[in-house]
Coordinates of C-alpha atoms and ligand atoms in Angstrom, one line a residue:
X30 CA 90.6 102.1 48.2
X31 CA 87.6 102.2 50.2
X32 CA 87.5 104.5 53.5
X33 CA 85.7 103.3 56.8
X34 CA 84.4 105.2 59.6
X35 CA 84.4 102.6 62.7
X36 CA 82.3 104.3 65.7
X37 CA 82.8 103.0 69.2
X38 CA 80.5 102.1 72.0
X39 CA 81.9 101.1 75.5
X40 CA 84.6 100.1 77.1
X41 CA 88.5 100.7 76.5
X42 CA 88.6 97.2 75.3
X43 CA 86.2 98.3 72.7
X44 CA 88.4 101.1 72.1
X45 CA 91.1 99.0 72.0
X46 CA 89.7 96.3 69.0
X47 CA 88.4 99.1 67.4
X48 CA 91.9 100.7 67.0
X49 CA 93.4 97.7 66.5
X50 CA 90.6 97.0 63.1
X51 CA 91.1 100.5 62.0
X52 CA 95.3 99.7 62.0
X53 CA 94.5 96.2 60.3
X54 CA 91.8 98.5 57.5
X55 CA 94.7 100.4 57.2
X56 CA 97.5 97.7 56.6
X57 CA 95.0 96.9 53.7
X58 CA 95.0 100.3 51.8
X59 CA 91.8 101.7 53.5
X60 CA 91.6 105.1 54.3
X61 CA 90.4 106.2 57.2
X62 CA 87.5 108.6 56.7
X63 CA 86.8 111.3 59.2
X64 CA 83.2 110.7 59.8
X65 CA 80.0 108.2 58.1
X66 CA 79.3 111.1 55.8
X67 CA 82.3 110.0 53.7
X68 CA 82.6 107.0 54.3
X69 CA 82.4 103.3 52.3
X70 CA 82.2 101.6 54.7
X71 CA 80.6 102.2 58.1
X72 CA 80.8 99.9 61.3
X73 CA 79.6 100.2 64.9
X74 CA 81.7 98.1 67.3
X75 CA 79.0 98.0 70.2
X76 CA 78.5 97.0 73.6
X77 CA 76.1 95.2 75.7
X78 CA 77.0 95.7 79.1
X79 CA 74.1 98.3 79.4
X80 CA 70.6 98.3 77.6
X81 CA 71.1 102.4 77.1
X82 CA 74.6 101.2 74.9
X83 CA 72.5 98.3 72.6
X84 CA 69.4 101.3 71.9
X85 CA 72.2 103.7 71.3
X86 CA 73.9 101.6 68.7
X87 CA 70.5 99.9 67.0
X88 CA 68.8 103.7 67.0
X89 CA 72.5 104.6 65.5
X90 CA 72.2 102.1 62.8
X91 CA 68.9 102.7 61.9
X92 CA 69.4 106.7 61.2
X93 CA 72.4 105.4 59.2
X94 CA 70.6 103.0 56.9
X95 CA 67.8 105.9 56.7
X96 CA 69.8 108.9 56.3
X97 CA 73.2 107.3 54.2
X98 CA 72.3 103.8 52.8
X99 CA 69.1 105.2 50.7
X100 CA 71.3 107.8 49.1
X101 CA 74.1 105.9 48.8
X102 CA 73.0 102.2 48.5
X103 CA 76.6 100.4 48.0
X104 CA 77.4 101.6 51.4
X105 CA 78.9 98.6 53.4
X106 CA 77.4 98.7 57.4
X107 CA 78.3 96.4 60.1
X108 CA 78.1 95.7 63.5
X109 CA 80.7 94.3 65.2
X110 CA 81.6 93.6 69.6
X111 CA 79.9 92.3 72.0
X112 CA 76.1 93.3 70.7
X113 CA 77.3 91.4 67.5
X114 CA 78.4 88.6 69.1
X115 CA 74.7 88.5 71.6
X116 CA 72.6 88.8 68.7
X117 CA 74.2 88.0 65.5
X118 CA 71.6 86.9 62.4
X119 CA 69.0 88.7 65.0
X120 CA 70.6 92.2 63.7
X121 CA 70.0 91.5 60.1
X122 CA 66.4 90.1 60.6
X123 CA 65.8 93.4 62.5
X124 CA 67.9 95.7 60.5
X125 CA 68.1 94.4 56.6
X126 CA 70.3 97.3 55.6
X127 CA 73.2 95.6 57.4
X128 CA 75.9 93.6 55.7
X129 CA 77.8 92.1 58.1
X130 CA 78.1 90.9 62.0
X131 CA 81.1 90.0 63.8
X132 CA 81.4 88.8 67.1
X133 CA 84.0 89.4 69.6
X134 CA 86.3 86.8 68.9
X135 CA 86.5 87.5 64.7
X136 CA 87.8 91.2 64.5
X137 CA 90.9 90.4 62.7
X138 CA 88.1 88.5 59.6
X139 CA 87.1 92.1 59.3
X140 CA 89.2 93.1 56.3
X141 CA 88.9 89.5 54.6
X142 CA 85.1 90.2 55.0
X143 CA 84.8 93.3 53.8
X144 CA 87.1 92.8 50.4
X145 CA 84.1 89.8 49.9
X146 CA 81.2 92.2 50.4
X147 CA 83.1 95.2 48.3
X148 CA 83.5 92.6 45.2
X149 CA 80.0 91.5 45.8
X150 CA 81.4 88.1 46.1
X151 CA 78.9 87.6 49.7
X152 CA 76.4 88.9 50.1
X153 CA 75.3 89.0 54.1
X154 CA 77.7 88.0 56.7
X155 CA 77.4 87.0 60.3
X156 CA 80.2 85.5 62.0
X157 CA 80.1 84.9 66.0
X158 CA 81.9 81.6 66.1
X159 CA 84.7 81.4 68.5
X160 CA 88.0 80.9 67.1
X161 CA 91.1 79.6 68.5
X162 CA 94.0 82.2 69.5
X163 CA 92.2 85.5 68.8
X164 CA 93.1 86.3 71.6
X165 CA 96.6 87.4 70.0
X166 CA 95.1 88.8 67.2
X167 CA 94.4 92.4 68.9
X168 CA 98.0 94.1 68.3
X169 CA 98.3 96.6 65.4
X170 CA 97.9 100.1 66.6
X171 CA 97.2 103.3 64.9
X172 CA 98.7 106.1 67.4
X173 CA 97.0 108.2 66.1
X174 CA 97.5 108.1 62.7
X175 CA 100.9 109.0 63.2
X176 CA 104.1 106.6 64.4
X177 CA 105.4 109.0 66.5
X178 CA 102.5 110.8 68.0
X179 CA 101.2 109.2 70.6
X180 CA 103.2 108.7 74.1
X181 CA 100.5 106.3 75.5
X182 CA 99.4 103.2 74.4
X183 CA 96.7 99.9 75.4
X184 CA 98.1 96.7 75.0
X185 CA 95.7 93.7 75.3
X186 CA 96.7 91.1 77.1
X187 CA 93.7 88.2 77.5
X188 CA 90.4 88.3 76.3
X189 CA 87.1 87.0 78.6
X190 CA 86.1 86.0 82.1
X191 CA 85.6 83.5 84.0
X192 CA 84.0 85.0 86.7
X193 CA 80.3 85.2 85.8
X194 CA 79.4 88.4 87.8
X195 CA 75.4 87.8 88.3
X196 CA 75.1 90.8 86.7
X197 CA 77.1 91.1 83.7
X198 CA 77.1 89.6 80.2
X199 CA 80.8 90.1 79.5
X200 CA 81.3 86.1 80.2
X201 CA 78.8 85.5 77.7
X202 CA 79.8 88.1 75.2
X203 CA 83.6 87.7 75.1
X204 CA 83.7 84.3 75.9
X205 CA 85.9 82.3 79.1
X206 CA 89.3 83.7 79.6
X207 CA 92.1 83.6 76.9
X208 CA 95.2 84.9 77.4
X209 CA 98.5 85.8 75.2
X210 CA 101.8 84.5 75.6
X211 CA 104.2 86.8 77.4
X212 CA 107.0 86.9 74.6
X213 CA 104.0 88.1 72.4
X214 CA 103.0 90.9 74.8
X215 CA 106.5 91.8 75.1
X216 CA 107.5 91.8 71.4
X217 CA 104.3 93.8 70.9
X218 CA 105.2 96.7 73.8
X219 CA 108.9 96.9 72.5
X220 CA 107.8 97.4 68.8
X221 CA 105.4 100.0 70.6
X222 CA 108.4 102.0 72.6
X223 CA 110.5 101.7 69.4
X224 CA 107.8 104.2 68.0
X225 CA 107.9 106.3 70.7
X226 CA 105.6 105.0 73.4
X227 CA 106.5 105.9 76.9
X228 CA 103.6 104.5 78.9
X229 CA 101.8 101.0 78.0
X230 CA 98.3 99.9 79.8
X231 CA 98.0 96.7 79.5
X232 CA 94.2 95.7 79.1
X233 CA 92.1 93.1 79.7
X234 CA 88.2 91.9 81.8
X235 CA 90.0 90.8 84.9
X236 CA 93.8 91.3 84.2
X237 CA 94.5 89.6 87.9
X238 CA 93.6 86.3 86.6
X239 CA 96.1 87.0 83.0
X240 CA 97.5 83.2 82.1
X241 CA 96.0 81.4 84.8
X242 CA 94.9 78.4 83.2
X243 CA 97.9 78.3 80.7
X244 CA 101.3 79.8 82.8
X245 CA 102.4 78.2 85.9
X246 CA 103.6 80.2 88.9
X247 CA 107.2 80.6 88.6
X248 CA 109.1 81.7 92.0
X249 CA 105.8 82.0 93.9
X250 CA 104.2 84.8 91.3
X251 CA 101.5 84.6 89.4
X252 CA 101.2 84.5 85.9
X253 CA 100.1 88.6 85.7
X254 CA 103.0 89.5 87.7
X255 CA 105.4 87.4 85.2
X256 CA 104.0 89.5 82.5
X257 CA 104.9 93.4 84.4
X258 CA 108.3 92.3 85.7
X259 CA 108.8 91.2 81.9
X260 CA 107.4 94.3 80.7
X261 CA 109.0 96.5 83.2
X262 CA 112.4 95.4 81.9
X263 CA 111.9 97.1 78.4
X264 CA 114.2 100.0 77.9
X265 CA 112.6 103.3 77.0
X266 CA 109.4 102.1 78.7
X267 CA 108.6 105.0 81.6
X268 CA 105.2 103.9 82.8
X269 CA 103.4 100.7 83.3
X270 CA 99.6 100.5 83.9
X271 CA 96.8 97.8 83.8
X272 CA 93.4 98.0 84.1
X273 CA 90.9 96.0 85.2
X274 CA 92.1 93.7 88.0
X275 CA 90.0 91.8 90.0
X276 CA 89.8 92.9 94.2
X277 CA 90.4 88.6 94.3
X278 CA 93.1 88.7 92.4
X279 CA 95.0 91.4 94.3
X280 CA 97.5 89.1 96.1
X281 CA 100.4 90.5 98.0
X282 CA 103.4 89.6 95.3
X283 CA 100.8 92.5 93.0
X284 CA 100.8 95.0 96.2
X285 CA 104.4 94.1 96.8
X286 CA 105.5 95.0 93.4
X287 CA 104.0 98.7 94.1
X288 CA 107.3 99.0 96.2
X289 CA 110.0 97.9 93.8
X290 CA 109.0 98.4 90.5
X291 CA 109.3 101.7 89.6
X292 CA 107.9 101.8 86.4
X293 CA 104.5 100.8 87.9
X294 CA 102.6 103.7 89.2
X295 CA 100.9 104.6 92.3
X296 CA 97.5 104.4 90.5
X297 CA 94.9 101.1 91.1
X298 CA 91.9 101.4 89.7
X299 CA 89.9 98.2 91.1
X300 CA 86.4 97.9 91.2
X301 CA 84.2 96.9 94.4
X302 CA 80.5 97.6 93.0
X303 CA 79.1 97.6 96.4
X304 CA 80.4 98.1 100.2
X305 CA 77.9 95.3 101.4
X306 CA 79.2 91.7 102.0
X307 CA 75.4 90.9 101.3
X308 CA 75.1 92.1 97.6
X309 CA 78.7 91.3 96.6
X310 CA 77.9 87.9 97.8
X311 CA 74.6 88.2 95.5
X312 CA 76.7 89.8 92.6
X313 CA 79.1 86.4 92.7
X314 CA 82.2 89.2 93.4
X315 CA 84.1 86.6 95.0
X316 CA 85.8 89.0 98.0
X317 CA 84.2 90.4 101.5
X318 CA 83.9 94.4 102.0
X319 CA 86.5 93.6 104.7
X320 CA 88.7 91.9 101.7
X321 CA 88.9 94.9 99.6
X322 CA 89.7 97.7 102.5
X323 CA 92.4 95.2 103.4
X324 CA 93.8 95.9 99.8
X325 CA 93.4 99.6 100.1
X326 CA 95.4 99.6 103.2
X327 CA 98.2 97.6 102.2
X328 CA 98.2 99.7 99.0
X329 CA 98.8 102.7 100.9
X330 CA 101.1 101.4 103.3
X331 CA 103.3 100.5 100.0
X332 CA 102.3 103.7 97.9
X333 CA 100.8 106.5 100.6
X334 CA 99.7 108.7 97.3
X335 CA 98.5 105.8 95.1
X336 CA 95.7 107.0 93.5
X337 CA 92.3 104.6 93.7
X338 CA 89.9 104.5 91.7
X339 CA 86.2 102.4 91.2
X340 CA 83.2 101.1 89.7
X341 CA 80.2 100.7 91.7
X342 CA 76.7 99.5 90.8
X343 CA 73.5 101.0 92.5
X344 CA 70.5 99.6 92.5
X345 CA 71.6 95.8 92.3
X346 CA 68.3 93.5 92.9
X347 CA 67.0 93.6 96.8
X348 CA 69.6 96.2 97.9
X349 CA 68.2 98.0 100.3
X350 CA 68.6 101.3 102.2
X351 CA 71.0 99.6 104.7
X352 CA 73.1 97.5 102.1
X353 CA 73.3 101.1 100.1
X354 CA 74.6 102.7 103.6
X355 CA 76.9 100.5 103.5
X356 CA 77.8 101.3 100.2
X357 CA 78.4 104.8 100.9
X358 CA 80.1 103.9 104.2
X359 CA 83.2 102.2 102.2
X360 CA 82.7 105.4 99.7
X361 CA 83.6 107.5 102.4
X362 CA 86.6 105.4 104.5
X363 CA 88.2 104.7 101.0
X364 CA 87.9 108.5 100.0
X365 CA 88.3 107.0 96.4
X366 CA 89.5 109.8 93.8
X367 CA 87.3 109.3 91.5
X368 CA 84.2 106.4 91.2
X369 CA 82.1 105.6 88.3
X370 CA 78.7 104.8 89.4
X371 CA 76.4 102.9 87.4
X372 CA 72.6 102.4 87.5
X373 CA 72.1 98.5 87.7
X374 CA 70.5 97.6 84.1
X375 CA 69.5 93.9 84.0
X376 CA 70.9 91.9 80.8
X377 CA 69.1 88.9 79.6
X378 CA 69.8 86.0 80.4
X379 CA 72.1 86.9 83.2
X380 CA 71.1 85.6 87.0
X381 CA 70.9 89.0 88.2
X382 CA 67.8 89.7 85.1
X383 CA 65.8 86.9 87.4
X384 CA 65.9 87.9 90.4
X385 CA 62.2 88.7 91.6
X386 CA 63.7 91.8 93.9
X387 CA 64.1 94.7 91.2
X388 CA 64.2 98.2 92.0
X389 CA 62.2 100.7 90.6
X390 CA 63.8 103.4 88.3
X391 CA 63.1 106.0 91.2
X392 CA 65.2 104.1 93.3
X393 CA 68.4 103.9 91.5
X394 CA 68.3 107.1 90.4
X395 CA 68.3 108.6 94.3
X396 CA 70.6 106.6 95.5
X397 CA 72.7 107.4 92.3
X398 CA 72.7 111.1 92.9
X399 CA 73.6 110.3 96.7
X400 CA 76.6 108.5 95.4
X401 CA 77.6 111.0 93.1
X402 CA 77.6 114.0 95.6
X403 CA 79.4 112.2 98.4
X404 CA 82.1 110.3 95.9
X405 CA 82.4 114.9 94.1
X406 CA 82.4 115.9 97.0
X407 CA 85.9 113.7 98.5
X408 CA 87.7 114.3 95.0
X409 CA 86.9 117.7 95.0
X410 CA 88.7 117.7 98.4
X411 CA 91.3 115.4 97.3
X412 CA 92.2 117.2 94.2
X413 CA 92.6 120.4 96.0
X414 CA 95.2 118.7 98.3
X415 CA 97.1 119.2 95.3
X416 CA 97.5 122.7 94.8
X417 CA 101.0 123.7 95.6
X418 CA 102.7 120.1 95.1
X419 CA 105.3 119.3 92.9
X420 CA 104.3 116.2 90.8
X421 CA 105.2 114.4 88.0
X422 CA 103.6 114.0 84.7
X423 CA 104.3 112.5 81.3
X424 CA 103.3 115.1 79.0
X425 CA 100.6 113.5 76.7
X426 CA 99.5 116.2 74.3
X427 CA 97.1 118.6 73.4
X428 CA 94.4 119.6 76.2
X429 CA 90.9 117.9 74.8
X430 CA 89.5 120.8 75.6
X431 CA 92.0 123.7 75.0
X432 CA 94.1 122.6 72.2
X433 CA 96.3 125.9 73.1
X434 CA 97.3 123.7 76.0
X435 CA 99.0 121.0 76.7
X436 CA 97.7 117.9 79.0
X437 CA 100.0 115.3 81.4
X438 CA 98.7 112.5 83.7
X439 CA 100.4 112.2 87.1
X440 CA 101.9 109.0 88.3
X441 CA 98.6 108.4 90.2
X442 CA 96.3 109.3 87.0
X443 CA 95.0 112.7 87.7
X444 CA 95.0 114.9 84.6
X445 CA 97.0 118.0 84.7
X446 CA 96.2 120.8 82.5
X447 CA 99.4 123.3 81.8
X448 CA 101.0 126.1 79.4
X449 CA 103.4 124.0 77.2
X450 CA 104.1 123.3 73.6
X451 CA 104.3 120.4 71.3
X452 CA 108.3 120.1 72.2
X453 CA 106.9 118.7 75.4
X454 CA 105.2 115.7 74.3
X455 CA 106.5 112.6 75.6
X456 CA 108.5 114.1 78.2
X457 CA 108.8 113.2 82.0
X458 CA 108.9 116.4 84.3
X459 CA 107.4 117.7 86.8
X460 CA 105.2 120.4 87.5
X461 CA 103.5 122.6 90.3
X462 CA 99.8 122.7 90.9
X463 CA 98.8 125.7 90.7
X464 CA 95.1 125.4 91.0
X465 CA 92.2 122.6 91.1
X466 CA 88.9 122.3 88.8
X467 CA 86.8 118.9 88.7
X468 CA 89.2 115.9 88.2
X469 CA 91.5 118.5 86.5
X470 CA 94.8 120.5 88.0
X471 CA 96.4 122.7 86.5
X472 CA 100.3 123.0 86.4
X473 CA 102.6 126.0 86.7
X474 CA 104.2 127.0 83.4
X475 CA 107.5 128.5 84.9
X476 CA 108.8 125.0 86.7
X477 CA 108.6 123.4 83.6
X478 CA 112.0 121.3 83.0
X479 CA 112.3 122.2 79.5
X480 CA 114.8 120.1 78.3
Ligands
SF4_501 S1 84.8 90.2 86.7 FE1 82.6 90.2 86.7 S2 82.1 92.3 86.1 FE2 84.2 91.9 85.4 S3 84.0 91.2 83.3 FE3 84.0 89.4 84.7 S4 81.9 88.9 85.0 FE4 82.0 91.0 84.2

């Protein structure tokens, strides 16, 4: 059987349909090849929330079709995501090397597709029509590559938005909100503790608004909260994340929930973009500055160590130096532990691409760096609040960086490096901080519960 090398651009939803292809490849027979040197078939799942992502991916394909494709012309390459789905026939007019586009709403065709272009039955194909229930169709998983490997696993839970975020072409890209049924996302997380899984993340572009449209309130919660008090009940199941909700859609039942469920773990991340009520109004965010420190605090009234972490955009048209103060104002009462920060990139054919007020290049990137140091700077602090605390993590695996080692996550997300073995994966315990490095601690080996 063929193998495929699937490369991934973006976010953990991308990571997410990628997996969930490679499992379907998989299913199939297809081998999973180790990198687009060896491969049959070779396809970049892509995303278009940034220009720097779509160069990265078109300059990608375009070494592949020159380096691979003229030495080895039944090579099968495709684009698929969100960059798919924003350009589709566009991609093969540019690149002609590339057999086959599929937007974000057709992963689960990929197999079908490719069997056709492998027996030379089609040709060409570009795909980006929407399609009824693909939302459900994201659910096999690889773990990787082994069914008993991995303690940690992404379930997806709705595809889209509806909130049309002047900035952003995920509404566009991924189409209006669609969400799963809850027996379906809890059939799916109980197959995945059955093999193992101890912690589930349950993904999706604005999780907070999960069945809106489709499941009524029942007892005064929402739809979302159905779904984790569902999820929470599944036997074997340790942890329970989600990621990303929506500073709108953090009601009180979701902050209450902090408090009694005790699967749910003291970690929000939940992104703000800016600290002044005049861009967030611009950016169509939908809550105030005062909204989302009001969240904070209740959080931590609930969950004193919950960890929090952001997004935030810099350089959004017509901010200026006092909207950016303001910014770094909420940076600094939130003391977030840890902040992504991104340069505002306008998208075609979103608002935010209009507006006459853009910043130069100069700008963002100062105001960038300020961000960065000031948001270093608190975690730094924060993390070293650490050292000598007892904490709880649920050993993942090898250390990315030290494979000798082994890595955890605490309850409220922070990595902890430490000196264990293989027999540790999967396991619950605790450990003492020993020392602090840059959103890394390190654990002491002799407190380790063993067994
Ligand atoms: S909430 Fe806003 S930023 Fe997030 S996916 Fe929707 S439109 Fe984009």
């Amino acid at each position: 059987m063929p193998s495929v090398y699937i490369k991934t651009y973006g976010c953990q939803m991308n990571e997410r349909d990628s997996e969930a292809v490679a499992a379907q490849l998989v299913a199939k027979g297809y081998t999973l090849a180790a990198g687009e040197a060896t491969a049959d078939v070779i396809l970049l799942n892509t995303c278009s929330v940034r220009d720097l992502a779509e160069q990265k991916a078109l300059r990608k394909m375009e070494n592949v079709a020159a380096e691979i494709r003229r030495s080895r012309p039944d090579v099968v390459l495709g684009f698929l995501g969100c960059m798919a789905q924003s350009r589709g026939q566009e991609l093969i007019d540019r690149l002609p090397d590339v057999d086959l586009v599929l937007g974000t709403q057709k992963f689960h065709r990929t197999a079908d597709y490719l069997d056709d272009i492998l027996a030379c039955r089609r040709e060409k194909i570009v795909d980006v029509a929407p399609e009824d229930k693909s939302e459900a169709a994201i659910r096999e998983h690889l773990l990787n590559g082994n069914a008993n490997k991995s303690v940690t696993a992404f379930v997806s839970i709705m595809q889209g938005c509806n909130q049309y975020c002047t900035f952003c072409i995920v509404p566009y890209t991924r189409g209006q909100e669609r969400s799963r049924t809850i027996p379906d996302i809890v059939a799916e997380c109980k197959e995945l503790v059955a093999r193992g899984v101890k912690e589930i993340t349950l993904l999706g572009q604005i999780v907070t608004s999960y069945g809106k449209r489709d499941i009524p309130q029942k007892d005064g919660k929402s739809p979302f909260m159905q779904l984790i008090e569902a999820v929470h009940e599944i036997e074997g199941l340790e942890r329970i994340r989600f990621t990303s909700p929506h500073p709108k859609g953090y009601g009180d039942d979701l902050v209450e929930a902090y408090a009694r469920l005790p699967k749910l773990v003291e970690s929000a991340h939940i992104p703000v973009q800016s600290g002044s009520d005049r861009m967030l109004k611009l950016m169509h965010r939908g809550y105030t500055r005062e909204r989302f420190l009001g969240i904070i605090h209740k959080l931590r009234q609930v969950r004193p160590g919950i960890g929090v972490s952001t997004d935030f955009i810099v350089g959004f048209p017509d901010e200026t130096e006092a909207d950016f103060e303001e910014t770094l104002s909420l940076a600094k009462e939130v003391a977030f532990d840890q902040a992504f920060i991104f340069k505002y990139s306008p998208r075609r054919d979103t608002p935010a691409a209009e507006m006459a007020e853009q910043l130069p290049k100069e700008t963002k990137e100062e105001r960038n760096q300020r961000l960065l140091d000031l948001i270093n700077g608190i975690a730094n602090r924060k993390y070293q609040t650490h050292i000598g605390e007892q904490m709880e993590i649920l050993a993942e695996g090898p250390s990315k960086r030290n494979e000798a080692r082994m890595m955890g996550r605490t309850r409220c997300n922070k990595i902890v490096v430490f000196e264990g073995s293989e027999r540790h994966r999967g396991q619950v315990m605790d450990v003492k901080v020993i020392r602090a490095g840059a959103f890394t601690l390190y654990g002491e080996p002799d407190v380790l519960n063993d067994e």
